[in-house]
Amino acid sequence: MRADLEIIERWIQPESHVLDLGCGDGTLLSYLQGEKNATGFGLEISPEHVAECMNRGVNVIEQDLDEQGLGNFEDQSFDVVLMTQALQAVRRPDIMLDEMLRLGRESIVTFPNFAYWRLRWYLMWRGRMPESDTLPYKWYNTPNIHLCTFKDFEALCYRKDIQILNRTVVDSEHRYRWFNRLWPNMLGQIAIYRITR
Amino acid sequence: MPETLPPDCVGLVEPRTLHFSDPLPLACGQSLGEYDLVVETYGTLNEEASNAILICHALSGHHHAAGYYSLDDRKPGWWDSCIGPGKPIDTNRFYVVSVNNLGGCHGSTGPNTVNPATGQPYGPDFPVITVRDWVDSQIKLADRLGIQQWAAVVGGSLGGMQALQWAISYPDRLRHSVVIASTPRLTAQNIAFNEVARRAITSDPEFHGGRYYEHNTVPRRGLMLARMIGHITYLSDASMGEKFGRELREQAYQFGYDAEFQVESYLQYQGERFSESFDANTYLLMTRSLDYFDPAYEFNNDLAAALRHAQCEFLVLSFSSDWRFTPARSEELVNAMIAARCRVSYSEIDAPWGHDAFLIPTPRYMDTFSAYMDRVAREIGA
C-alpha cells in the first residue's frame, strides 16, 4: 500500500463524506471506502483514470478544476476535501485552498517541497531548473506551475487565516525519516498538511 | 448482408409478445385496460435473477436492439454496437431485456393497434403516454419476467430519461441507472424542434386528424419532414461537414430547387425510409412524451429533491458535440445528484458525431462504458 494513504487515512473519521480533487485512478478513495466506510466523489480529467475509477467502484466526476472550478459543489457539503500532489499544478493554488475550505470542514493537501536540499543543490551547482524523482520534468513541460516550499505554504496559510492542524513531512516514498522532522524545509521532500478554518 | 454472423454478435433473435390484462393507470388520467409489450431478450437469466439489464429505447427506437432476424438482414439491431458477447453490455454475463414502449409502432400497443372498444385503430384516441407511464408498464414486465431488481436500467436520449425515472419511481428495483446523452428536461429549443416536427405531420393533408388508417393513407410527407428536421438535430455541424461537405450530386449547379447537394438527398432518403416504417401518431406521442418529461416539476422544480430517494448508483455520459442534449444538461443532472448525495459517476466523451454519438462505438466511449458495466457484473458475481 502507498505510504501516503496510510498517513491520510489516520486523519479521516469513519463514515466521512470525502471529495478528492485530482483523484487519479481512485486508489485513495477506494481505500477510504473500504477502510473507513467513507463516501464521496473523486474529480479527475484523464479519461483513462476516469474509467479506472468507475471500474473500481469509486464515484468519479470528469471535471477540470482550472476550467470549470468547483462552483457546482455546495458550501460545507463534505467532511474532508483532499488534494494529493496537485496543488502545485492548478492555476491559482491560493483560490483553490479557499474553495477547498468552502466545500469541506477540513482539507488534506500534499505537495512536493521545492526547498528540499537536493533541489537547492541542483540549482546552486548546475544553475539549471531542478529535476528529481518527485519532479521529473523539464521547466518547459512541467505541469507543476506553482512549486513552493513548506515555508511558502505556511506563510500563505497564515495570511489566509487557515489553521494548520497537522503536518507530516516524508521522503519521496512517503516514509518518515527522523531527519525530515529535524529540519523539514531543508530535508523533507513531501509535506502532508491537514488544514481548517 | 453478413455471410456469417460476427462472433461478438448475439446471433439470430426473435421478438415475443407479452399480454397484460391488468389496467394501467396513466398520467393523463385515463387508463389502458389491456396492452401488449413486445420484447427481445439476449443472454441467460441466472438463478437469482440478478443479472438482468433493461434497455430503454429512444424516440424512433424499438425492441430490436441487437442481433439479426435473419442472415438476409442488412443491419443488426439499433444498439448492436454495445450489446453482445464481450461488448459493454456483455451478453455472456448479463440477461438483456429490450422492450418496445407503449405507444410505439413496432408491436407494443400503440396508436396503430386496434382499440378493443371500437374495433378500429386507436389513432388519435390513444392516450399520450409519459416517461413515467412507460416505467410503470416496464415494472409489470419485470414482475412478469421474475426480475425483482435490475442489475441496471440503461438508455440513451429518451431511453436515458426512462433510466432516470426508474431510479425515482422504483428506487429498490434497480442497482444501477445508466443515463446516456440525455437530459433532466427539455429546453425551449428542444420543444421548438419537436413542435416543428409535429406541425409537419398534422398539417399534411393525409393526416386526417390522426385517422389516416381509416382513409387508407399515411401522412408520408409530413412524417418525412419531421424526420428530416429531427435528423439534423441528431448530427453535428462537423459530422455533416465531414460526411457531405458541399458535395454536389451533379458536377455543377443546376439552378433549380431539387436536391442538388448530397446532404439534401441524404436527408430526403432518411426521411423517406423513415416515413415508410414509422407511424405518424407514434411520432407525435413520443415527441410529446419528451416535452413533458421533467421529474423536478413535482418537487418545486428542485431536481435534487426528486433524486433524494434514489438508491441506485448512476452513470451519466454525455458527448462533447451533442447540441440536442448538451453536456451542460447532463452536468445539471449530475450536480443535482451530487447535491442529493447520490452515488454518481460522470464523463463527457469527446466525440464529433453529435447526439447520435451514443450509438457509435468510439474507443473512449466503449472503454468507459465497459469499465463501468464490468463492475456492475462483478457486483452480482456475473
mmCIF file with all atom_site columns, C-alpha atoms in Angstrom, chain A residues 17 39 41 47 50-62 68 72-74 77-78, chain B residues 313 315 331 334-335 338-339 341-348 364 367-368 371-372 374-375 378:
data_model
loop_
_atom_site.group_PDB
_atom_site.id
_atom_site.type_symbol
_atom_site.label_atom_id
_atom_site.label_alt_id
_atom_site.label_comp_id
_atom_site.label_asym_id
_atom_site.label_entity_id
_atom_site.label_seq_id
_atom_site.pdbx_PDB_ins_code
_atom_site.Cartn_x
_atom_site.Cartn_y
_atom_site.Cartn_z
_atom_site.occupancy
_atom_site.B_iso_or_equiv
_atom_site.pdbx_formal_charge
_atom_site.auth_seq_id
_atom_site.auth_comp_id
_atom_site.auth_asym_id
_atom_site.auth_atom_id
_atom_site.pdbx_PDB_model_num
ATOM 1  C CA . HIS A 1 17  ? -18.045 12.343 3.135   1.00 0.00 ? 17  HIS A CA 1
ATOM 2  C CA . THR A 1 39  ? -18.488 8.096  0.871   1.00 0.00 ? 39  THR A CA 1
ATOM 3  C CA . PHE A 1 41  ? -16.537 11.679 -5.068  1.00 0.00 ? 41  PHE A CA 1
ATOM 4  C CA . PRO A 1 47  ? -10.234 9.667  -19.424 1.00 0.00 ? 47  PRO A CA 1
ATOM 5  C CA . VAL A 1 50  ? -11.966 8.145  -15.016 1.00 0.00 ? 50  VAL A CA 1
ATOM 6  C CA . ALA A 1 51  ? -12.596 4.674  -16.451 1.00 0.00 ? 51  ALA A CA 1
ATOM 7  C CA . GLU A 1 52  ? -10.322 3.078  -13.820 1.00 0.00 ? 52  GLU A CA 1
ATOM 8  C CA . CYS A 1 53  ? -12.258 4.802  -11.041 1.00 0.00 ? 53  CYS A CA 1
ATOM 9  C CA . MET A 1 54  ? -15.562 3.605  -12.464 1.00 0.00 ? 54  MET A CA 1
ATOM 10 C CA . ASN A 1 55  ? -14.228 0.081  -12.646 1.00 0.00 ? 55  ASN A CA 1
ATOM 11 C CA . ARG A 1 56  ? -13.094 0.237  -9.018  1.00 0.00 ? 56  ARG A CA 1
ATOM 12 C CA . GLY A 1 57  ? -16.455 1.426  -7.806  1.00 0.00 ? 57  GLY A CA 1
ATOM 13 C CA . VAL A 1 58  ? -15.273 4.940  -6.992  1.00 0.00 ? 58  VAL A CA 1
ATOM 14 C CA . ASN A 1 59  ? -17.707 7.732  -7.848  1.00 0.00 ? 59  ASN A CA 1
ATOM 15 C CA . VAL A 1 60  ? -15.837 9.917  -10.279 1.00 0.00 ? 60  VAL A CA 1
ATOM 16 C CA . ILE A 1 61  ? -16.848 13.153 -11.954 1.00 0.00 ? 61  ILE A CA 1
ATOM 17 C CA . GLU A 1 62  ? -14.935 14.260 -15.007 1.00 0.00 ? 62  GLU A CA 1
ATOM 18 C CA . GLN A 1 68  ? -14.764 24.580 -14.533 1.00 0.00 ? 68  GLN A CA 1
ATOM 19 C CA . ASN A 1 72  ? -21.158 23.069 -8.676  1.00 0.00 ? 72  ASN A CA 1
ATOM 20 C CA . PHE A 1 73  ? -20.476 21.934 -5.118  1.00 0.00 ? 73  PHE A CA 1
ATOM 21 C CA . GLU A 1 74  ? -22.332 23.437 -2.168  1.00 0.00 ? 74  GLU A CA 1
ATOM 22 C CA . SER A 1 77  ? -21.036 19.709 1.792   1.00 0.00 ? 77  SER A CA 1
ATOM 23 C CA . PHE A 1 78  ? -18.046 17.484 2.637   1.00 0.00 ? 78  PHE A CA 1
ATOM 24 C CA . GLU B 2 313 ? -25.792 4.150  -8.451  1.00 0.00 ? 313 GLU B CA 1
ATOM 25 C CA . LEU B 2 315 ? -23.531 6.507  -14.581 1.00 0.00 ? 315 LEU B CA 1
ATOM 26 C CA . GLU B 2 331 ? -23.923 18.248 -15.773 1.00 0.00 ? 331 GLU B CA 1
ATOM 27 C CA . VAL B 2 334 ? -25.043 15.242 -12.149 1.00 0.00 ? 334 VAL B CA 1
ATOM 28 C CA . ASN B 2 335 ? -24.922 18.332 -9.927  1.00 0.00 ? 335 ASN B CA 1
ATOM 29 C CA . ILE B 2 338 ? -24.245 15.318 -6.044  1.00 0.00 ? 338 ILE B CA 1
ATOM 30 C CA . ALA B 2 339 ? -26.451 17.649 -4.007  1.00 0.00 ? 339 ALA B CA 1
ATOM 31 C CA . ARG B 2 341 ? -25.776 12.648 -2.229  1.00 0.00 ? 341 ARG B CA 1
ATOM 32 C CA . CYS B 2 342 ? -26.476 10.045 -4.892  1.00 0.00 ? 342 CYS B CA 1
ATOM 33 C CA . ARG B 2 343 ? -23.625 7.818  -5.941  1.00 0.00 ? 343 ARG B CA 1
ATOM 34 C CA . VAL B 2 344 ? -22.805 9.035  -9.428  1.00 0.00 ? 344 VAL B CA 1
ATOM 35 C CA . SER B 2 345 ? -20.024 8.898  -11.982 1.00 0.00 ? 345 SER B CA 1
ATOM 36 C CA . TYR B 2 346 ? -19.908 11.226 -14.944 1.00 0.00 ? 346 TYR B CA 1
ATOM 37 C CA . SER B 2 347 ? -17.854 11.507 -18.068 1.00 0.00 ? 347 SER B CA 1
ATOM 38 C CA . GLU B 2 348 ? -18.100 13.766 -21.092 1.00 0.00 ? 348 GLU B CA 1
ATOM 39 C CA . ARG B 2 364 ? -13.172 6.099  -25.457 1.00 0.00 ? 364 ARG B CA 1
ATOM 40 C CA . ASP B 2 367 ? -13.760 1.818  -22.722 1.00 0.00 ? 367 ASP B CA 1
ATOM 41 C CA . THR B 2 368 ? -15.676 3.971  -20.248 1.00 0.00 ? 368 THR B CA 1
ATOM 42 C CA . ALA B 2 371 ? -15.279 -0.275 -17.327 1.00 0.00 ? 371 ALA B CA 1
ATOM 43 C CA . TYR B 2 372 ? -18.499 0.637  -15.553 1.00 0.00 ? 372 TYR B CA 1
ATOM 44 C CA . ASP B 2 374 ? -17.710 -4.705 -15.806 1.00 0.00 ? 374 ASP B CA 1
ATOM 45 C CA . ARG B 2 375 ? -18.093 -3.552 -12.221 1.00 0.00 ? 375 ARG B CA 1
ATOM 46 C CA . ARG B 2 378 ? -18.683 -8.204 -10.801 1.00 0.00 ? 378 ARG B CA 1
#
